[in-house]
Amino acid sequence: MIYADHAATTALDPAAFAAMNPFLFEQFANASQPYFFASAARQALEQARAEIAACIGAAPSQIVFTSGGTESDNWAVKCAGEGRHIVASALEHHAVLNACRVMERRGCTTTLLQPNTAGHIEPEKLRAVLLSGARFVSIMLANNELGTVQPIAELCSLAHEYGALFHTDAVQAVGHIPVDVETLGIDLLSASAHKFGGPKGVGFLYIREGVAIEPLFDGGAQESGRRAGTENVAAIVGMAAALKQRCDALDVSMRQVQALEERLLAGLCAAGIVFRRNGSAPFLPGLLSLSFPGADGEAILHRMDLMDICISTGAACDSRDTQISHVLQAIELEECYARGTVRISLDRSNTVEDVEAIVAGLVSILK
Ligand code: PLP
């Protein structure tokens, strides 16, 4: 089996599994208990917090553990406050878009910023909405369907000029490209462990000091009163180990994955396949949205599946929805291209042989 859908999820890193193991068995204590037996779990939580913070240039006190990207996005958007004007990009994941809809029911107004056809959000469009009173901005760092990386530092400094808070969904970016909260300047950042070799069902929200944030859940005083619920120590420790692995080898793996990506594109060109790569640079390494005009993306996916090759047509949560995704609609991709679109997402576990098999599979289907 060849797995080329790493933007949907990744395999658990063996280093993460090794780090998690003791906290599933011997050190299973509830980290909030005062007795000595809980001290190893408590220390492990704080060490994981410090390791994760170091990977994104944050302070440990700014990291709050969550159940993943969806919770982090929901929590961030809901911190806009009732009755505010929220601006998000039309490219956002449903975890942001649907949270915006809930906020509309709470008296907020939402403006969705349309990207240009290259998949970028233009600062001038953001300025216009800020001038009309928007005070909360949510724009993703890297898009999960296109791989396009947004100019977040520029967009964020514009939002701050108008006194607006800035959230970025960095679920696809953390562990894949360098992410530094100080360079970006953002106030809130979402991440999810299963996108970078950590376990599923765990993530974090970075919250800059001074950002007033209401808890999403009501309950105990865990996470300094910010996020109630017994901490999933093993998963959190696994997330930290996975992220550290990725960040320690980031340069090497980015180059390796970029080389695979170039090989894939060159292979399709050499075979005379007509296609377009959607979005525009800078791209996340290895994430390719390819449109084959006149083809059927769904059919390509299923025929690749018969060859034991896993790719996707778009976001994992949309895979049973045969509509053209909201992302492809937002970049105004012509229908004959949009219907023939697949997403291939490679990572450092893929090999040259994998890429050759993917190219051969696509060529045999498309020809
Ligand atoms: N945001 C983006 C950009 C994503 O790609 C995803 C998952 O596909 C999420 C949020 C949701 O993350 P999770 O699966 O951890 O809830």
mmCIF file of C-alpha atoms and ligand atoms in Angstrom:
data_model
loop_
_atom_site.group_PDB
_atom_site.id
_atom_site.type_symbol
_atom_site.label_atom_id
_atom_site.label_comp_id
_atom_site.label_asym_id
_atom_site.label_seq_id
_atom_site.Cartn_x
_atom_site.Cartn_y
_atom_site.Cartn_z
ATOM 1 C CA MET A 1 0.000 0.000 0.000
ATOM 2 C CA ILE A 2 1.220 3.477 -0.852
ATOM 3 C CA TYR A 3 -0.049 6.195 1.426
ATOM 4 C CA ALA A 4 -0.095 9.668 -0.121
ATOM 5 C CA ASP A 5 -2.787 11.356 1.987
ATOM 6 C CA HIS A 6 -0.691 12.801 4.809
ATOM 7 C CA ALA A 7 -2.747 15.999 4.870
ATOM 8 C CA ALA A 8 -5.666 13.838 6.094
ATOM 9 C CA THR A 9 -3.613 12.155 8.800
ATOM 10 C CA THR A 10 -0.170 10.681 9.462
ATOM 11 C CA ALA A 11 1.050 7.450 11.039
ATOM 12 C CA LEU A 12 2.103 7.625 14.676
ATOM 13 C CA ASP A 13 5.824 8.340 14.949
ATOM 14 C CA PRO A 14 7.615 5.465 16.777
ATOM 15 C CA ALA A 15 9.276 8.077 19.046
ATOM 16 C CA ALA A 16 5.806 9.336 19.999
ATOM 17 C CA PHE A 17 4.603 5.808 20.739
ATOM 18 C CA ALA A 18 7.660 5.116 22.892
ATOM 19 C CA ALA A 19 7.108 8.350 24.837
ATOM 20 C CA MET A 20 3.401 7.603 25.339
ATOM 21 C CA ASN A 21 3.774 4.015 26.502
ATOM 22 C CA PRO A 22 4.701 4.601 30.183
ATOM 23 C CA PHE A 23 1.755 6.981 30.615
ATOM 24 C CA LEU A 24 -0.733 4.401 29.371
ATOM 25 C CA PHE A 25 0.465 1.691 31.737
ATOM 26 C CA GLU A 26 2.715 2.358 34.766
ATOM 27 C CA GLN A 27 2.270 6.134 35.058
ATOM 28 C CA PHE A 28 -1.495 6.268 34.512
ATOM 29 C CA ALA A 29 -2.225 8.731 37.348
ATOM 30 C CA ASN A 30 -4.557 11.690 36.992
ATOM 31 C CA ALA A 31 -2.101 14.597 36.716
ATOM 32 C CA SER A 32 -4.272 16.781 38.978
ATOM 33 C CA GLN A 33 -3.964 14.524 42.028
ATOM 34 C CA PRO A 34 -1.713 15.798 44.832
ATOM 35 C CA TYR A 35 -0.056 12.472 45.769
ATOM 36 C CA PHE A 36 3.460 11.474 44.754
ATOM 37 C CA PHE A 37 2.285 8.867 42.201
ATOM 38 C CA ALA A 38 0.821 11.688 40.055
ATOM 39 C CA SER A 39 4.037 13.699 39.985
ATOM 40 C CA ALA A 40 5.518 11.870 36.959
ATOM 41 C CA ALA A 41 2.369 12.579 34.922
ATOM 42 C CA ARG A 42 2.357 16.210 36.067
ATOM 43 C CA GLN A 43 6.030 16.691 35.198
ATOM 44 C CA ALA A 44 5.540 15.022 31.819
ATOM 45 C CA LEU A 45 2.690 17.428 31.021
ATOM 46 C CA GLU A 46 4.826 20.451 31.819
ATOM 47 C CA GLN A 47 7.812 19.072 29.899
ATOM 48 C CA ALA A 48 5.564 18.454 26.872
ATOM 49 C CA ARG A 49 4.227 22.009 27.152
ATOM 50 C CA ALA A 50 7.779 23.413 27.224
ATOM 51 C CA GLU A 51 8.892 21.272 24.249
ATOM 52 C CA ILE A 52 5.889 22.277 22.148
ATOM 53 C CA ALA A 53 6.314 25.948 23.072
ATOM 54 C CA ALA A 54 9.996 25.816 22.049
ATOM 55 C CA CYS A 55 9.057 24.363 18.639
ATOM 56 C CA ILE A 56 6.896 27.415 17.786
ATOM 57 C CA GLY A 57 8.832 30.142 19.632
ATOM 58 C CA ALA A 58 6.226 30.501 22.398
ATOM 59 C CA ALA A 59 6.389 30.504 26.199
ATOM 60 C CA PRO A 60 5.067 27.333 27.912
ATOM 61 C CA SER A 61 2.300 29.327 29.673
ATOM 62 C CA GLN A 62 0.898 30.245 26.225
ATOM 63 C CA ILE A 63 0.156 26.632 25.231
ATOM 64 C CA VAL A 64 -3.192 25.051 26.187
ATOM 65 C CA PHE A 65 -3.838 21.415 25.300
ATOM 66 C CA THR A 66 -7.049 20.588 23.426
ATOM 67 C CA SER A 67 -8.616 17.589 21.691
ATOM 68 C CA GLY A 68 -7.267 18.670 18.277
ATOM 69 C CA GLY A 69 -7.608 21.178 15.470
ATOM 70 C CA THR A 70 -11.401 21.342 15.515
ATOM 71 C CA GLU A 71 -11.580 22.238 19.196
ATOM 72 C CA SER A 72 -8.739 24.758 18.915
ATOM 73 C CA ASP A 73 -10.405 26.478 15.926
ATOM 74 C CA ASN A 74 -13.831 26.520 17.580
ATOM 75 C CA TRP A 75 -12.420 27.898 20.801
ATOM 76 C CA ALA A 76 -10.422 30.618 19.046
ATOM 77 C CA VAL A 77 -13.371 31.809 16.940
ATOM 78 C CA LYS A 78 -15.739 31.784 19.898
ATOM 79 C CA CYS A 79 -13.339 34.067 21.708
ATOM 80 C CA ALA A 80 -14.252 36.832 19.221
ATOM 81 C CA GLY A 81 -17.032 37.707 21.675
ATOM 82 C CA GLU A 82 -20.766 38.127 21.097
ATOM 83 C CA GLY A 83 -21.970 40.796 18.708
ATOM 84 C CA ARG A 84 -18.546 41.363 17.081
ATOM 85 C CA HIS A 85 -17.675 41.580 13.399
ATOM 86 C CA ILE A 86 -15.592 38.519 12.447
ATOM 87 C CA VAL A 87 -13.611 38.191 9.252
ATOM 88 C CA ALA A 88 -12.394 34.818 8.016
ATOM 89 C CA SER A 89 -11.079 33.662 4.677
ATOM 90 C CA ALA A 90 -13.387 31.705 2.387
ATOM 91 C CA LEU A 91 -10.627 29.041 2.309
ATOM 92 C CA GLU A 92 -10.923 28.118 5.998
ATOM 93 C CA HIS A 93 -11.557 24.600 7.248
ATOM 94 C CA HIS A 94 -15.134 23.871 8.342
ATOM 95 C CA ALA A 95 -13.929 23.950 11.953
ATOM 96 C CA VAL A 96 -13.577 27.734 11.502
ATOM 97 C CA LEU A 97 -16.411 28.325 9.013
ATOM 98 C CA ASN A 98 -19.034 26.481 11.046
ATOM 99 C CA ALA A 99 -17.858 28.122 14.284
ATOM 100 C CA CYS A 100 -18.405 31.477 12.517
ATOM 101 C CA ARG A 101 -21.988 30.397 11.706
ATOM 102 C CA VAL A 102 -22.591 29.652 15.402
ATOM 103 C CA MET A 103 -21.240 33.102 16.261
ATOM 104 C CA GLU A 104 -23.670 34.642 13.760
ATOM 105 C CA ARG A 105 -26.490 33.110 15.821
ATOM 106 C CA ARG A 106 -24.936 34.931 18.789
ATOM 107 C CA GLY A 107 -25.260 38.290 17.100
ATOM 108 C CA CYS A 108 -21.919 38.427 15.276
ATOM 109 C CA THR A 109 -21.552 39.450 11.648
ATOM 110 C CA THR A 110 -19.161 37.415 9.525
ATOM 111 C CA THR A 111 -17.403 38.519 6.359
ATOM 112 C CA LEU A 112 -15.702 35.843 4.289
ATOM 113 C CA LEU A 113 -12.688 37.157 2.389
ATOM 114 C CA GLN A 114 -12.442 35.729 -1.113
ATOM 115 C CA PRO A 115 -8.905 34.755 -2.164
ATOM 116 C CA ASN A 116 -7.540 35.622 -5.595
ATOM 117 C CA THR A 117 -7.480 32.821 -8.172
ATOM 118 C CA ALA A 118 -3.941 31.928 -7.011
ATOM 119 C CA GLY A 119 -5.356 31.115 -3.553
ATOM 120 C CA HIS A 120 -3.898 34.119 -1.713
ATOM 121 C CA ILE A 121 -5.733 36.515 0.575
ATOM 122 C CA GLU A 122 -4.852 40.057 -0.483
ATOM 123 C CA PRO A 123 -4.032 42.505 2.350
ATOM 124 C CA GLU A 124 -6.055 45.308 0.712
ATOM 125 C CA LYS A 125 -9.217 43.185 0.880
ATOM 126 C CA LEU A 126 -8.590 42.616 4.574
ATOM 127 C CA ARG A 127 -8.000 46.336 5.131
ATOM 128 C CA ALA A 128 -11.399 47.151 3.615
ATOM 129 C CA VAL A 129 -13.188 44.844 6.094
ATOM 130 C CA LEU A 130 -11.146 46.167 9.007
ATOM 131 C CA LEU A 131 -12.161 49.695 7.996
ATOM 132 C CA SER A 132 -15.790 48.599 8.159
ATOM 133 C CA GLY A 133 -15.313 47.530 11.794
ATOM 134 C CA ALA A 134 -14.132 43.875 11.864
ATOM 135 C CA ARG A 135 -12.271 43.193 15.107
ATOM 136 C CA PHE A 136 -11.524 39.458 14.892
ATOM 137 C CA VAL A 137 -9.638 37.858 11.993
ATOM 138 C CA SER A 138 -9.154 34.156 11.282
ATOM 139 C CA ILE A 139 -6.943 33.252 8.306
ATOM 140 C CA MET A 140 -5.240 29.890 7.958
ATOM 141 C CA LEU A 141 -1.470 29.628 7.683
ATOM 142 C CA ALA A 142 -1.542 26.902 5.015
ATOM 143 C CA ASN A 143 -4.538 25.562 3.164
ATOM 144 C CA ASN A 144 -5.346 21.867 3.503
ATOM 145 C CA GLU A 145 -6.506 21.440 -0.108
ATOM 146 C CA LEU A 146 -4.108 23.673 -2.032
ATOM 147 C CA GLY A 147 -1.050 23.745 0.238
ATOM 148 C CA THR A 148 -0.810 27.507 -0.365
ATOM 149 C CA VAL A 149 0.855 29.378 2.500
ATOM 150 C CA GLN A 150 -0.673 32.782 3.306
ATOM 151 C CA PRO A 151 1.325 35.962 4.100
ATOM 152 C CA ILE A 152 0.221 35.754 7.745
ATOM 153 C CA ALA A 153 2.793 38.174 9.224
ATOM 154 C CA GLU A 154 1.642 40.921 6.844
ATOM 155 C CA LEU A 155 -2.075 40.202 7.306
ATOM 156 C CA CYS A 156 -1.655 40.057 11.077
ATOM 157 C CA SER A 157 0.200 43.348 11.366
ATOM 158 C CA LEU A 158 -2.587 44.957 9.307
ATOM 159 C CA ALA A 159 -5.221 43.513 11.665
ATOM 160 C CA HIS A 160 -3.285 44.854 14.662
ATOM 161 C CA GLU A 161 -3.210 48.361 13.096
ATOM 162 C CA TYR A 162 -6.987 48.339 13.527
ATOM 163 C CA GLY A 163 -6.900 46.750 16.992
ATOM 164 C CA ALA A 164 -8.256 43.398 15.764
ATOM 165 C CA LEU A 165 -7.278 40.015 17.235
ATOM 166 C CA PHE A 166 -5.694 37.550 14.803
ATOM 167 C CA HIS A 167 -6.147 33.769 14.823
ATOM 168 C CA THR A 168 -4.426 31.411 12.425
ATOM 169 C CA ASP A 169 -5.304 27.773 11.803
ATOM 170 C CA ALA A 170 -1.816 26.275 11.498
ATOM 171 C CA VAL A 171 -3.006 22.641 11.549
ATOM 172 C CA GLN A 172 -1.361 21.823 8.208
ATOM 173 C CA ALA A 173 1.725 23.946 8.815
ATOM 174 C CA VAL A 174 3.043 23.048 12.278
ATOM 175 C CA GLY A 175 5.685 20.324 11.936
ATOM 176 C CA HIS A 176 5.860 20.831 8.150
ATOM 177 C CA ILE A 177 7.335 24.325 7.732
ATOM 178 C CA PRO A 178 9.002 26.634 10.274
ATOM 179 C CA VAL A 179 6.338 28.299 12.431
ATOM 180 C CA ASP A 180 7.322 31.026 14.890
ATOM 181 C CA VAL A 181 4.570 32.863 16.738
ATOM 182 C CA GLU A 182 6.739 35.950 17.303
ATOM 183 C CA THR A 183 7.672 36.283 13.624
ATOM 184 C CA LEU A 184 4.037 35.809 12.627
ATOM 185 C CA GLY A 185 2.836 38.154 15.372
ATOM 186 C CA ILE A 186 -0.464 36.259 15.777
ATOM 187 C CA ASP A 187 -2.600 36.167 18.933
ATOM 188 C CA LEU A 188 -4.056 32.651 18.619
ATOM 189 C CA LEU A 189 -2.817 29.584 16.720
ATOM 190 C CA SER A 190 -4.395 26.139 16.314
ATOM 191 C CA ALA A 191 -2.483 22.886 15.816
ATOM 192 C CA SER A 192 -3.315 19.184 15.729
ATOM 193 C CA ALA A 193 -0.982 16.294 16.609
ATOM 194 C CA HIS A 194 -2.188 13.728 14.055
ATOM 195 C CA LYS A 195 -1.022 15.943 11.195
ATOM 196 C CA PHE A 196 2.623 15.702 12.322
ATOM 197 C CA GLY A 197 3.090 12.120 13.505
ATOM 198 C CA GLY A 198 1.344 12.478 16.875
ATOM 199 C CA PRO A 199 -1.754 10.618 18.070
ATOM 200 C CA LYS A 200 -5.280 11.548 16.973
ATOM 201 C CA GLY A 201 -7.590 13.486 19.285
ATOM 202 C CA VAL A 202 -5.034 15.882 20.743
ATOM 203 C CA GLY A 203 -3.799 19.329 19.764
ATOM 204 C CA PHE A 204 -3.154 22.712 21.244
ATOM 205 C CA LEU A 205 -4.122 26.352 21.093
ATOM 206 C CA TYR A 206 -1.425 29.015 21.436
ATOM 207 C CA ILE A 207 -2.837 32.036 23.278
ATOM 208 C CA ARG A 208 -0.776 35.219 23.458
ATOM 209 C CA GLU A 209 -0.550 36.809 26.920
ATOM 210 C CA GLY A 210 -3.307 39.336 27.523
ATOM 211 C CA VAL A 211 -5.832 37.756 25.112
ATOM 212 C CA ALA A 212 -9.068 37.404 27.077
ATOM 213 C CA ILE A 213 -10.402 33.925 26.434
ATOM 214 C CA GLU A 214 -13.481 32.278 27.919
ATOM 215 C CA PRO A 215 -13.222 28.505 28.511
ATOM 216 C CA LEU A 216 -15.042 26.431 25.897
ATOM 217 C CA PHE A 217 -16.033 23.782 28.453
ATOM 218 C CA ASP A 218 -17.291 24.191 32.002
ATOM 219 C CA GLY A 219 -15.744 21.893 34.579
ATOM 220 C CA GLY A 220 -12.531 21.507 36.557
ATOM 221 C CA ALA A 221 -9.605 23.885 36.839
ATOM 222 C CA GLN A 222 -7.181 22.006 34.573
ATOM 223 C CA GLU A 223 -4.879 23.943 32.244
ATOM 224 C CA SER A 224 -4.810 26.902 34.689
ATOM 225 C CA GLY A 225 -8.602 27.120 34.539
ATOM 226 C CA ARG A 226 -8.607 27.577 30.768
ATOM 227 C CA ARG A 227 -9.602 24.090 29.570
ATOM 228 C CA ALA A 228 -11.578 21.770 31.843
ATOM 229 C CA GLY A 229 -11.243 17.985 31.677
ATOM 230 C CA THR A 230 -8.695 15.393 32.836
ATOM 231 C CA GLU A 231 -5.580 15.815 30.715
ATOM 232 C CA ASN A 232 -4.808 13.077 28.192
ATOM 233 C CA VAL A 233 -1.220 12.799 29.428
ATOM 234 C CA ALA A 234 -0.103 9.985 27.101
ATOM 235 C CA ALA A 235 -1.462 11.735 24.005
ATOM 236 C CA ILE A 236 0.052 15.080 25.010
ATOM 237 C CA VAL A 237 3.455 13.486 25.641
ATOM 238 C CA GLY A 238 3.196 11.722 22.255
ATOM 239 C CA MET A 239 2.303 15.012 20.545
ATOM 240 C CA ALA A 240 5.377 16.725 22.034
ATOM 241 C CA ALA A 241 7.697 13.859 21.034
ATOM 242 C CA ALA A 242 6.323 13.823 17.479
ATOM 243 C CA LEU A 243 6.619 17.588 17.065
ATOM 244 C CA LYS A 244 10.162 17.628 18.418
ATOM 245 C CA GLN A 245 11.134 14.886 15.936
ATOM 246 C CA ARG A 246 9.644 16.870 13.047
ATOM 247 C CA CYS A 247 11.155 20.201 14.087
ATOM 248 C CA ASP A 248 14.636 18.768 14.726
ATOM 249 C CA ALA A 249 14.743 17.408 11.153
ATOM 250 C CA LEU A 250 12.651 20.083 9.440
ATOM 251 C CA ASP A 251 15.192 21.346 6.880
ATOM 252 C CA VAL A 252 16.171 17.872 5.759
ATOM 253 C CA SER A 253 12.640 16.556 5.487
ATOM 254 C CA MET A 254 11.384 19.677 3.677
ATOM 255 C CA ARG A 255 14.113 19.243 1.058
ATOM 256 C CA GLN A 256 13.428 15.507 0.789
ATOM 257 C CA VAL A 257 9.682 15.979 0.319
ATOM 258 C CA GLN A 258 10.192 18.837 -2.156
ATOM 259 C CA ALA A 259 12.424 16.560 -4.251
ATOM 260 C CA LEU A 260 9.680 13.894 -4.277
ATOM 261 C CA GLU A 261 7.121 16.496 -5.285
ATOM 262 C CA GLU A 262 9.311 17.735 -8.163
ATOM 263 C CA ARG A 263 9.801 14.161 -9.336
ATOM 264 C CA LEU A 264 6.050 13.585 -9.353
ATOM 265 C CA LEU A 265 5.326 16.724 -11.369
ATOM 266 C CA ALA A 266 8.183 15.987 -13.792
ATOM 267 C CA GLY A 267 6.929 12.402 -14.225
ATOM 268 C CA LEU A 268 3.458 13.592 -15.224
ATOM 269 C CA CYS A 269 4.899 16.171 -17.643
ATOM 270 C CA ALA A 270 7.248 13.587 -19.195
ATOM 271 C CA ALA A 271 4.261 11.288 -19.802
ATOM 272 C CA GLY A 272 2.461 14.098 -21.632
ATOM 273 C CA ILE A 273 -0.372 14.370 -19.086
ATOM 274 C CA VAL A 274 -2.250 17.675 -19.244
ATOM 275 C CA PHE A 275 -2.797 19.034 -15.735
ATOM 276 C CA ARG A 276 -2.781 22.165 -13.625
ATOM 277 C CA ARG A 277 -1.406 22.572 -10.105
ATOM 278 C CA ASN A 278 -3.889 24.668 -8.117
ATOM 279 C CA GLY A 279 -2.918 27.427 -5.728
ATOM 280 C CA SER A 280 0.435 29.163 -5.896
ATOM 281 C CA ALA A 281 3.785 29.330 -4.125
ATOM 282 C CA PRO A 282 4.811 29.382 -1.367
ATOM 283 C CA PHE A 283 3.479 25.852 -0.967
ATOM 284 C CA LEU A 284 3.635 23.375 1.891
ATOM 285 C CA PRO A 285 6.190 20.750 0.802
ATOM 286 C CA GLY A 286 4.495 17.689 -0.678
ATOM 287 C CA LEU A 287 0.890 18.938 -0.801
ATOM 288 C CA LEU A 288 -0.344 19.009 -4.392
ATOM 289 C CA SER A 289 -3.799 19.838 -5.675
ATOM 290 C CA LEU A 290 -3.772 18.631 -9.284
ATOM 291 C CA SER A 291 -6.553 19.123 -11.803
ATOM 292 C CA PHE A 292 -6.830 16.959 -14.892
ATOM 293 C CA PRO A 293 -9.266 18.728 -17.271
ATOM 294 C CA GLY A 294 -12.206 16.594 -18.325
ATOM 295 C CA ALA A 295 -11.338 13.781 -15.875
ATOM 296 C CA ASP A 296 -13.332 12.748 -12.795
ATOM 297 C CA GLY A 297 -11.400 13.161 -9.533
ATOM 298 C CA GLU A 298 -13.642 10.684 -7.686
ATOM 299 C CA ALA A 299 -13.047 8.023 -10.323
ATOM 300 C CA ILE A 300 -9.282 8.641 -10.202
ATOM 301 C CA LEU A 301 -9.327 8.243 -6.406
ATOM 302 C CA HIS A 302 -11.213 4.916 -6.580
ATOM 303 C CA ARG A 303 -9.067 3.523 -9.387
ATOM 304 C CA MET A 304 -5.918 4.479 -7.478
ATOM 305 C CA ASP A 305 -7.449 2.748 -4.447
ATOM 306 C CA LEU A 306 -7.761 -0.448 -6.522
ATOM 307 C CA MET A 307 -3.997 -0.137 -7.089
ATOM 308 C CA ASP A 308 -3.515 0.194 -3.289
ATOM 309 C CA ILE A 309 -2.617 3.871 -3.535
ATOM 310 C CA CYS A 310 -4.320 6.291 -1.134
ATOM 311 C CA ILE A 311 -4.876 9.834 -2.373
ATOM 312 C CA SER A 312 -7.763 12.211 -1.833
ATOM 313 C CA THR A 313 -10.062 14.505 -3.753
ATOM 314 C CA GLY A 314 -9.972 17.261 -1.152
ATOM 315 C CA ALA A 315 -10.430 17.701 2.574
ATOM 316 C CA ALA A 316 -10.882 14.412 4.440
ATOM 317 C CA CYS A 317 -14.165 15.609 5.925
ATOM 318 C CA ASP A 318 -15.492 16.273 2.415
ATOM 319 C CA SER A 319 -14.535 12.979 0.832
ATOM 320 C CA ARG A 320 -18.098 11.629 0.795
ATOM 321 C CA ASP A 321 -19.444 14.874 -0.587
ATOM 322 C CA THR A 322 -19.258 14.908 -4.357
ATOM 323 C CA GLN A 323 -19.843 18.679 -4.598
ATOM 324 C CA ILE A 324 -16.948 20.851 -5.730
ATOM 325 C CA SER A 325 -15.189 21.869 -2.519
ATOM 326 C CA HIS A 326 -15.648 25.372 -1.145
ATOM 327 C CA VAL A 327 -11.886 25.921 -1.605
ATOM 328 C CA LEU A 328 -11.923 25.159 -5.341
ATOM 329 C CA GLN A 329 -15.042 27.307 -5.679
ATOM 330 C CA ALA A 330 -13.330 30.167 -3.830
ATOM 331 C CA ILE A 331 -10.404 30.189 -6.288
ATOM 332 C CA GLU A 332 -12.949 30.102 -9.138
ATOM 333 C CA LEU A 333 -11.516 26.999 -10.754
ATOM 334 C CA GLU A 334 -13.405 26.189 -13.972
ATOM 335 C CA GLU A 335 -15.759 23.248 -13.530
ATOM 336 C CA CYS A 336 -13.973 20.926 -15.994
ATOM 337 C CA TYR A 337 -10.781 21.352 -13.912
ATOM 338 C CA ALA A 338 -12.518 21.297 -10.526
ATOM 339 C CA ARG A 339 -14.275 17.963 -11.212
ATOM 340 C CA GLY A 340 -10.962 16.416 -12.259
ATOM 341 C CA THR A 341 -9.082 17.408 -9.093
ATOM 342 C CA VAL A 342 -7.162 15.162 -6.711
ATOM 343 C CA ARG A 343 -5.017 15.976 -3.682
ATOM 344 C CA ILE A 344 -1.748 14.128 -3.219
ATOM 345 C CA SER A 345 0.084 14.751 0.047
ATOM 346 C CA LEU A 346 3.532 13.246 0.462
ATOM 347 C CA ASP A 347 5.722 13.214 3.533
ATOM 348 C CA ARG A 348 9.186 12.065 4.533
ATOM 349 C CA SER A 349 8.018 8.454 4.853
ATOM 350 C CA ASN A 350 7.353 8.324 1.083
ATOM 351 C CA THR A 351 10.032 7.018 -1.266
ATOM 352 C CA VAL A 352 11.054 7.604 -4.874
ATOM 353 C CA GLU A 353 9.469 4.215 -5.676
ATOM 354 C CA ASP A 354 6.167 5.442 -4.166
ATOM 355 C CA VAL A 355 6.243 8.515 -6.377
ATOM 356 C CA GLU A 356 7.010 6.450 -9.469
ATOM 357 C CA ALA A 357 4.079 4.154 -8.677
ATOM 358 C CA ILE A 358 1.774 7.161 -8.165
ATOM 359 C CA VAL A 359 2.840 8.636 -11.525
ATOM 360 C CA ALA A 360 2.433 5.265 -13.279
ATOM 361 C CA GLY A 361 -1.018 4.841 -11.697
ATOM 362 C CA LEU A 362 -2.184 8.299 -12.755
ATOM 363 C CA VAL A 363 -0.789 7.910 -16.267
ATOM 364 C CA SER A 364 -2.518 4.552 -16.767
ATOM 365 C CA ILE A 365 -5.856 5.969 -15.585
ATOM 366 C CA LEU A 366 -5.634 9.235 -17.507
ATOM 367 C CA LYS A 367 -4.433 7.734 -20.733
HETATM 368 N N1 PLP B 1 -7.907 22.728 10.247
HETATM 369 C C1 PLP B 1 -7.324 22.224 9.153
HETATM 370 C C2 PLP B 1 -6.645 23.139 8.180
HETATM 371 C C3 PLP B 1 -7.343 20.843 8.919
HETATM 372 O O1 PLP B 1 -6.763 20.347 7.822
HETATM 373 C C4 PLP B 1 -7.999 20.004 9.864
HETATM 374 C C5 PLP B 1 -8.092 18.537 9.638
HETATM 375 O O2 PLP B 1 -8.204 18.070 8.537
HETATM 376 C C6 PLP B 1 -8.581 20.594 11.002
HETATM 377 C C7 PLP B 1 -8.521 21.959 11.154
HETATM 378 C C8 PLP B 1 -9.262 19.759 12.045
HETATM 379 O O3 PLP B 1 -8.288 19.118 12.844
HETATM 380 P P1 PLP B 1 -8.643 17.814 13.708
HETATM 381 O O4 PLP B 1 -8.756 16.677 12.762
HETATM 382 O O5 PLP B 1 -7.494 17.665 14.653
HETATM 383 O O6 PLP B 1 -9.920 18.115 14.432
#
